XYZ file of N, CA and C in Angstrom:
546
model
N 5.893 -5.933 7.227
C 5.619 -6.351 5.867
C 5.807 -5.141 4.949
N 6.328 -5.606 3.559
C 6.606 -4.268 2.603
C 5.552 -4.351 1.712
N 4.809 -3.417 1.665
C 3.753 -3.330 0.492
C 3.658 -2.323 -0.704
N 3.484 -2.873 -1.660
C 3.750 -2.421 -2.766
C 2.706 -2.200 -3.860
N 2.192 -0.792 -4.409
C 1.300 -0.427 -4.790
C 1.182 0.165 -6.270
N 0.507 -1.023 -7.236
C 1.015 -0.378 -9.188
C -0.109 -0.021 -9.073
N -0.382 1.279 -9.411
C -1.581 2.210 -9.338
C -1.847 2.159 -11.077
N -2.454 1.456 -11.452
C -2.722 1.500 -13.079
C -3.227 2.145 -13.758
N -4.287 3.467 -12.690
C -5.457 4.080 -13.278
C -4.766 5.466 -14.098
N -5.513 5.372 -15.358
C -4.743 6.244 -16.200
C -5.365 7.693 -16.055
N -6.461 8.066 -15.115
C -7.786 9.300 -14.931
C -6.668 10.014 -13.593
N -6.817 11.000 -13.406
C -6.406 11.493 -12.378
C -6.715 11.337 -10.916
N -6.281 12.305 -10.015
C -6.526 12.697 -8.939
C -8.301 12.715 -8.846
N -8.797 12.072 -7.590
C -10.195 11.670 -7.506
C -10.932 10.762 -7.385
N -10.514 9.762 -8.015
C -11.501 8.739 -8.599
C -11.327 8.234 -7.451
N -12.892 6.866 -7.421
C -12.806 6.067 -6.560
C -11.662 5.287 -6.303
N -11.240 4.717 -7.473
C -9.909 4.110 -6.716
C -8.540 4.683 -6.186
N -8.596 5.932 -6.343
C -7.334 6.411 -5.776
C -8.290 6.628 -4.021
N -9.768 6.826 -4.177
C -9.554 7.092 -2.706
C -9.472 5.569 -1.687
N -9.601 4.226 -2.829
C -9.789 2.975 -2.346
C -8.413 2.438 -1.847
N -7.724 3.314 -2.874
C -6.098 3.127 -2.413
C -5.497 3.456 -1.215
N -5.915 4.906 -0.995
C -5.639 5.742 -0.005
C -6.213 4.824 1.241
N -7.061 4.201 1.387
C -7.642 3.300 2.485
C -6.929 2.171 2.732
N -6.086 1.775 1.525
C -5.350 0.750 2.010
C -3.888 0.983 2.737
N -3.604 2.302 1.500
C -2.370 2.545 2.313
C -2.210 3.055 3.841
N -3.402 3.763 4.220
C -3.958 4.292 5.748
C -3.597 2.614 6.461
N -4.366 1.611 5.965
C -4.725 0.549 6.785
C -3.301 -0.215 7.096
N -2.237 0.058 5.586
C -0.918 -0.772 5.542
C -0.231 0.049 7.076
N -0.373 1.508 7.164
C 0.257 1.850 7.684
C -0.076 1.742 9.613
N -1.418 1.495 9.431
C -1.969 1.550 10.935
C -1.205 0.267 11.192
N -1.074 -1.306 10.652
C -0.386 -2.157 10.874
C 0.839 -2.094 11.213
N 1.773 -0.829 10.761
C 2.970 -1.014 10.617
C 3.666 -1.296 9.628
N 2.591 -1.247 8.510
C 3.505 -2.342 7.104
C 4.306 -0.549 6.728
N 5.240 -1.439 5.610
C 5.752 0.006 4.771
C 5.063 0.024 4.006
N 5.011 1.254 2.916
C 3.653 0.647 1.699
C 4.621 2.176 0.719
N 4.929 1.531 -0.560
C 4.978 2.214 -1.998
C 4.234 2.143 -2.765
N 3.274 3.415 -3.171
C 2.156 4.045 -4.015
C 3.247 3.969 -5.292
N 3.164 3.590 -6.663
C 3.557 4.100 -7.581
C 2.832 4.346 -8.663
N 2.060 5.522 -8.900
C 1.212 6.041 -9.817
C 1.486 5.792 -11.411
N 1.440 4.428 -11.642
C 1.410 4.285 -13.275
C 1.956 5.572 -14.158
N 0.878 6.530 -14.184
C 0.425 7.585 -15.210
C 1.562 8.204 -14.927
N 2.043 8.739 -13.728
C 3.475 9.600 -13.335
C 4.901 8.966 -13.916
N 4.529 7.859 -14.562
C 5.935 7.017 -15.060
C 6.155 7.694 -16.642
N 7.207 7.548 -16.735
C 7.875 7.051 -17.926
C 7.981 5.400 -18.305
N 6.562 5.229 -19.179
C 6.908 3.506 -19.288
C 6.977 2.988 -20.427
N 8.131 2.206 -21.164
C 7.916 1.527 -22.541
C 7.000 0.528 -22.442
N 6.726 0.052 -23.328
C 6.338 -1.570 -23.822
C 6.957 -2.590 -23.537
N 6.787 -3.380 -22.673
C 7.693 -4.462 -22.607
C 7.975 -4.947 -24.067
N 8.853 -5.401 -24.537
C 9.500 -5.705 -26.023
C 9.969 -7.295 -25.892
N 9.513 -7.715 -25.082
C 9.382 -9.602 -24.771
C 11.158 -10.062 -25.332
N 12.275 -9.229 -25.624
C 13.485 -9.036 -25.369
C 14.382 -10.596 -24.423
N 13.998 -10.637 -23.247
C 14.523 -10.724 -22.718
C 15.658 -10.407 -21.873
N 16.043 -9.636 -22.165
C 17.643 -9.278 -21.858
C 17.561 -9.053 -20.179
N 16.458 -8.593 -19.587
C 16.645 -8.928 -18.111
C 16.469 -10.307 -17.438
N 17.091 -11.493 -18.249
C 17.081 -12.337 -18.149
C 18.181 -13.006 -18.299
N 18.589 -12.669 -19.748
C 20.006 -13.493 -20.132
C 20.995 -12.533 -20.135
N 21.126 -11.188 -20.715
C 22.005 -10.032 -20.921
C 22.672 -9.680 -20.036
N 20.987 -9.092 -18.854
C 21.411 -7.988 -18.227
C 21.092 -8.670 -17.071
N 21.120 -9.092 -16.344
C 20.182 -9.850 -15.216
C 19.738 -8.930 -14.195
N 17.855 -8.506 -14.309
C 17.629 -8.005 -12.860
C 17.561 -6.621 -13.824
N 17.680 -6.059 -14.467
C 18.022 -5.125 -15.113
C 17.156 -4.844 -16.402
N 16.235 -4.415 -17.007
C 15.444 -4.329 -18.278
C 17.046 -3.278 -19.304
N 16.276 -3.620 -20.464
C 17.346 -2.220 -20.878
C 16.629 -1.163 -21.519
N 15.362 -1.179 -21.247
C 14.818 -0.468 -22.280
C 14.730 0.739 -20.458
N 15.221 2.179 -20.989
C 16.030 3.394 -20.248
C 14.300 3.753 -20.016
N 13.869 3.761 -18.829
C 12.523 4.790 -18.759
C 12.522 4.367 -17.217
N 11.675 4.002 -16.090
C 11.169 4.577 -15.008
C 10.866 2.837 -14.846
N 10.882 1.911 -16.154
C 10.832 0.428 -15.128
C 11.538 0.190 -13.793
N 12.766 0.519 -14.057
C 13.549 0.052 -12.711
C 13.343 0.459 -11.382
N 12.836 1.514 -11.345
C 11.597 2.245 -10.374
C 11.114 0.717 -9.702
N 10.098 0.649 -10.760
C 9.054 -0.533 -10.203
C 9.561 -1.804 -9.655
N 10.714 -1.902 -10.910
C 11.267 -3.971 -10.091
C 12.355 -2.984 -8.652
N 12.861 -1.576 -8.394
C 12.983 -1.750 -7.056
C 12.183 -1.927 -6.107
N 11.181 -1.208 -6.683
C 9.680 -1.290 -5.436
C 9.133 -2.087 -5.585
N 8.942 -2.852 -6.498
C 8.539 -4.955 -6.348
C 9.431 -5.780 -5.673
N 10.541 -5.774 -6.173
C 11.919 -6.441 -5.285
C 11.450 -7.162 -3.953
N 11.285 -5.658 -3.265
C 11.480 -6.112 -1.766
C 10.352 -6.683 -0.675
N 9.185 -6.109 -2.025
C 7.770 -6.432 -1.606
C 6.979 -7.985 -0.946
N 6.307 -7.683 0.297
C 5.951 -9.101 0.266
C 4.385 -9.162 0.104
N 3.956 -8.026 -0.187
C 2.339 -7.835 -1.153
C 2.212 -6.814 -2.478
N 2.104 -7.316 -2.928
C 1.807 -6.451 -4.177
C 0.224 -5.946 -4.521
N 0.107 -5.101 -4.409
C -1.252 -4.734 -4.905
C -1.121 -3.750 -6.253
N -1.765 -4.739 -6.934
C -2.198 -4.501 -8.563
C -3.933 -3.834 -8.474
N -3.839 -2.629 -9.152
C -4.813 -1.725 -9.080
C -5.342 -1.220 -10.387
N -6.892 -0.900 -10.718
C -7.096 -0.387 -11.700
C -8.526 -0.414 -12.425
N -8.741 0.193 -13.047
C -10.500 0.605 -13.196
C -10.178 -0.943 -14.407
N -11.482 -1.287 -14.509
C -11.829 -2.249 -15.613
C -12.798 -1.690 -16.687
N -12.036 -1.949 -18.255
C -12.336 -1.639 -19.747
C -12.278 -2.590 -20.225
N -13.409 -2.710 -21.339
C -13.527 -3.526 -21.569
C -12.967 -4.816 -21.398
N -13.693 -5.379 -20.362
C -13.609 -6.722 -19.735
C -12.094 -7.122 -18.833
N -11.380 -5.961 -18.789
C -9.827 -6.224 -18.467
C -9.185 -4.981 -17.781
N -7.918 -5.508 -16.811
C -7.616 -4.321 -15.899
C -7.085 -3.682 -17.228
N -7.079 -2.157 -16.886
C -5.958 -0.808 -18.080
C -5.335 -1.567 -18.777
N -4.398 -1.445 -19.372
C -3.421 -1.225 -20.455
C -2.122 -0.750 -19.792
N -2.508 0.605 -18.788
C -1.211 0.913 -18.326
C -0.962 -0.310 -17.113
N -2.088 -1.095 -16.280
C -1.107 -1.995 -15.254
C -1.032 -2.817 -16.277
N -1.331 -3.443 -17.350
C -0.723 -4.412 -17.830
C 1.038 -4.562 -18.280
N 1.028 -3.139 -18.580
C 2.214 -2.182 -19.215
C 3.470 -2.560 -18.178
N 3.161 -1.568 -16.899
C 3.534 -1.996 -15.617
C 3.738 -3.431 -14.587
N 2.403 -3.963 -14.976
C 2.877 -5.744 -14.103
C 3.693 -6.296 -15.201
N 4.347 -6.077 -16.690
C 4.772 -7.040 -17.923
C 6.255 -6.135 -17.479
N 6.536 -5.221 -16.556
C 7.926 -4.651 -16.333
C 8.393 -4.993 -14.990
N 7.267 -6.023 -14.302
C 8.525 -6.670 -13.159
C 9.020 -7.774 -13.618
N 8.930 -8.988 -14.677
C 9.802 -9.343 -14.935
C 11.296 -9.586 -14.705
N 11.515 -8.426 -14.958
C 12.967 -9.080 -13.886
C 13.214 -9.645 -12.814
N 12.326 -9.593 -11.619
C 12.249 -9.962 -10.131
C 12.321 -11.528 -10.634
N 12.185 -12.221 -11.756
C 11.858 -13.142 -12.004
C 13.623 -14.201 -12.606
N 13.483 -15.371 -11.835
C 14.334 -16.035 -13.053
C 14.346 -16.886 -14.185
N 14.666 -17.239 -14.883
C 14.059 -17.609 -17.004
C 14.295 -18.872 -15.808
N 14.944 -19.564 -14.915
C 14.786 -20.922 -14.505
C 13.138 -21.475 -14.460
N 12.949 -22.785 -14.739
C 11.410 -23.136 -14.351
C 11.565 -23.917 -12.955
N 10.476 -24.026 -11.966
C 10.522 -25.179 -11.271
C 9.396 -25.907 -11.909
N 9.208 -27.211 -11.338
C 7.927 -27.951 -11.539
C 7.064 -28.084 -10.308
N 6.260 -27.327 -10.084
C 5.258 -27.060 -9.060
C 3.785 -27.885 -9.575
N 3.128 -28.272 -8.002
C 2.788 -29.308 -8.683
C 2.165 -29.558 -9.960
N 2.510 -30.171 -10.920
C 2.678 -30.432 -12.474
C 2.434 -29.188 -13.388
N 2.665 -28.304 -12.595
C 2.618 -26.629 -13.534
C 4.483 -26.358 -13.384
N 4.476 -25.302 -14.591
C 5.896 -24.960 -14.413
C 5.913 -23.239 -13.994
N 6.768 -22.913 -13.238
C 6.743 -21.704 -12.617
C 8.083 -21.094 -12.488
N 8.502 -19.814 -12.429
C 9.270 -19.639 -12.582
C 9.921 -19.189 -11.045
N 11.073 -19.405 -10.768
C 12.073 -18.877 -9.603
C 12.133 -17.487 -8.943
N 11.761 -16.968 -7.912
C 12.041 -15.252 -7.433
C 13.842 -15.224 -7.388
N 13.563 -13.891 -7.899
C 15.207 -13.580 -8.337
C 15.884 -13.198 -7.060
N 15.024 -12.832 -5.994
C 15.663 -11.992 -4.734
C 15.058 -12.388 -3.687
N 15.201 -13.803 -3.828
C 14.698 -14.788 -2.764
C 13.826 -15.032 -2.109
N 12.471 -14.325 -2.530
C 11.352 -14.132 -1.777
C 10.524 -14.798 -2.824
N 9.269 -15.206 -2.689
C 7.862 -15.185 -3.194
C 7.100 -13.826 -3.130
N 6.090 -13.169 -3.464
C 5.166 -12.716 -2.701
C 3.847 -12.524 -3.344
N 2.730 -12.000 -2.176
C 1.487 -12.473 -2.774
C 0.804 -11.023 -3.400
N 0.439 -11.386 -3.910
C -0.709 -9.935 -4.643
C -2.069 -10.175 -4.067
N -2.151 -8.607 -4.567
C -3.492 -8.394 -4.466
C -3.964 -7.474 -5.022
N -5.627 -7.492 -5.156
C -6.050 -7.100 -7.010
C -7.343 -5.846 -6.346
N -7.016 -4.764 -6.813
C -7.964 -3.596 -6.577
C -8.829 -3.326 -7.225
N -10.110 -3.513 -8.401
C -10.642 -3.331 -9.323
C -11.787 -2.147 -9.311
N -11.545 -1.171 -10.244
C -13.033 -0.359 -10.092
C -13.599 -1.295 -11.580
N -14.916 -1.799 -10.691
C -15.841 -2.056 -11.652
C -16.501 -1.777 -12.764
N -16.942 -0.752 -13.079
C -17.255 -0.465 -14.450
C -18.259 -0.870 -14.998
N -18.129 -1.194 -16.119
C -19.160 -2.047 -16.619
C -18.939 -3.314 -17.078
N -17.816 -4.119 -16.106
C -17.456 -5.521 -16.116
C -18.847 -6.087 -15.253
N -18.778 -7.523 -16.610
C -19.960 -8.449 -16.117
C -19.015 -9.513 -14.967
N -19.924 -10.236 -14.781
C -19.432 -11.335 -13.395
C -18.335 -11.745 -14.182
N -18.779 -12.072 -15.345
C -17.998 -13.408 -15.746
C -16.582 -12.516 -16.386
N -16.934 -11.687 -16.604
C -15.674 -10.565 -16.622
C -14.579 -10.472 -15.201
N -15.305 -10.192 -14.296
C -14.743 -10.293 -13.316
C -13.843 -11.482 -12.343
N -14.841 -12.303 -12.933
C -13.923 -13.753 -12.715
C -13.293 -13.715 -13.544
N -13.055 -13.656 -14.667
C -11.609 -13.671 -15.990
C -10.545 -13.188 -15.276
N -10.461 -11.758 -14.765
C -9.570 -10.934 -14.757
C -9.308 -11.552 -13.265
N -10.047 -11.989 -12.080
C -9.416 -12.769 -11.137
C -8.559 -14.047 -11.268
N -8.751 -14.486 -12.288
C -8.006 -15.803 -12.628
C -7.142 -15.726 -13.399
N -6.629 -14.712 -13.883
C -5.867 -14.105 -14.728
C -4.466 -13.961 -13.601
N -5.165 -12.999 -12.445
C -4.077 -12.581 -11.442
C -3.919 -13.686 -10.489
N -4.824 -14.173 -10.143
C -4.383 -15.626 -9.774
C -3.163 -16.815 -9.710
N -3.190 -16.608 -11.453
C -2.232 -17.796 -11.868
C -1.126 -16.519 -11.968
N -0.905 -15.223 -12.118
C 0.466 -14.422 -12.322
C 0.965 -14.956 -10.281
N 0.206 -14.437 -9.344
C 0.568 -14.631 -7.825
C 1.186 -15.935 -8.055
N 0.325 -17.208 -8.669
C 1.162 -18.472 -8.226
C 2.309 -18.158 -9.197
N 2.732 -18.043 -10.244
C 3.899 -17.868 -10.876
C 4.965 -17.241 -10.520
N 4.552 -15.837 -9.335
C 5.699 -15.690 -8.717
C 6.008 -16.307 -7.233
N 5.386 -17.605 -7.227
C 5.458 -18.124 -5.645
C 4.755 -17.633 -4.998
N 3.768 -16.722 -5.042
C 2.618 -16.416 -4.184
C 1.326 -16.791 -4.096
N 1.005 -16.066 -3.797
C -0.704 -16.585 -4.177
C -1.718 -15.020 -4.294
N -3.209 -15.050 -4.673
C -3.731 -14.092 -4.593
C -4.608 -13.880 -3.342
N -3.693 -12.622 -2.397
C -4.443 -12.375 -1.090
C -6.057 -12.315 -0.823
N -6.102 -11.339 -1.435
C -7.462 -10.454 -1.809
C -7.915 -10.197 -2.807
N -9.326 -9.624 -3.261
C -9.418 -8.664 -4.031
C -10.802 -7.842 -3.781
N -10.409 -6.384 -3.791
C -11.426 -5.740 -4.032
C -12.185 -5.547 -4.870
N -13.465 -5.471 -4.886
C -14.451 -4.532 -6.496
C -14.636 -3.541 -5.897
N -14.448 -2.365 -6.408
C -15.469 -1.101 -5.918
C -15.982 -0.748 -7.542
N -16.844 -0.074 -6.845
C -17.678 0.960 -8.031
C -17.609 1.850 -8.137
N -18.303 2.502 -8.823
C -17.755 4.700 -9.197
C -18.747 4.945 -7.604
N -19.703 4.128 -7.234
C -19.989 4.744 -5.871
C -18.988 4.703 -4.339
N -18.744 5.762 -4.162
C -17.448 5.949 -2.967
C -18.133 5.187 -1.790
N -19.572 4.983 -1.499
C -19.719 4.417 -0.522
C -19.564 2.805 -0.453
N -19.752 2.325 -1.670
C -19.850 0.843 -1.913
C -18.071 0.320 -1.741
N -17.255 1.398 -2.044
C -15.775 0.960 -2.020
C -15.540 1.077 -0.743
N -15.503 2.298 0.190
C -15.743 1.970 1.064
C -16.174 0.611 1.825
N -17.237 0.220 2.267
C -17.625 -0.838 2.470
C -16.972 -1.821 1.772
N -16.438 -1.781 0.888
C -15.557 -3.534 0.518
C -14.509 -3.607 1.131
N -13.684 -2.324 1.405
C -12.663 -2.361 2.036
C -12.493 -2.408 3.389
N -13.248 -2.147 4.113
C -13.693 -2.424 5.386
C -14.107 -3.832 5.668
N -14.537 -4.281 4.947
C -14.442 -6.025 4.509
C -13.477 -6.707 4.678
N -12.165 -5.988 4.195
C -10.993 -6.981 4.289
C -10.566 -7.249 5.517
């Protein structure tokens, strides 16, 4: 399995979730999976500009010149995605939002009709499923369910579904323990 890792957290080297990460990628690898870390903050990333052009223009291709294409290669081939990132006010970063709004391309503007929802086509013949890393914060429950149902319906939209998800907290032992959970 190829696993694929949008590290959203905009704080450095340290934090609980980079060491929550580091546990997964240990765990991807004891399996055998492949696994790509791509550290948000280390990118060069525009704004998605809702454009289209990796759709109709350019296909597969954004045009806006920075470090997206990075990501839709290392989404491409992926058959888990793990979406990562501390929670502010009530919602993952800004930078994975930044980052999950630049795979897009993996995607085709075709709809299907799934059952009575419309969804869109994988560009490179796969589905795949995500999964959601969260440092907690000072998200309430009902916060936390938002932002799960949020990633939820993105997994079914690309033909997947949502694997998992972690909460950890700024305490290293409590992340720990969730992840050992999975």
């Amino acid at each position: 399995m190829r696993v694929t890792i949008l590290d959203g957290d905009p704080r450095g080297p340290g934090t609980p979730l980079e060491r929550a990460l580091t546990d997964v990628v240990r765990a991807a690898a004891a399996r055998g999976d492949a696994c790509e870390w791509l550290r948000l903050r280390e990118l060069r990333l525009h704004q998605c500009v809702g454009c289209f052009d990796c759709w109709v223009k350019t296909p597969g291709r954004c045009r806006l010149r920075d470090d997206g294409a990075r990501i839709v290669a290392a989404v491409a081939p992926a058959d888990l995605l793990v979406l990562a990132a501390p929670l502010r006010m009530g919602f993952t970063s800004a930078l994975l939002k930044r980052g999950t709004e630049r795979v897009l391309p993996v995607l085709l503007p075709y709809i299907d009709l799934v059952d009575g929802e419309c969804h869109h086509r994988p560009r490179y013949g796969h589905p795949m499923d995500l999964a959601l890393v969260v440092e907690r914060g000072d998200a309430t429950d009902d916060e936390l369910a938002a932002t799960e149902q949020v990633y939820r319906r993105l997994a079914k939209n690309v033909g997947g579904r949502l694997a998992w998800v972690r909460r950890i907290s700024s305490d290293d032992m409590e992340a720990r323990h969730a992840l050992d959970a999975a």
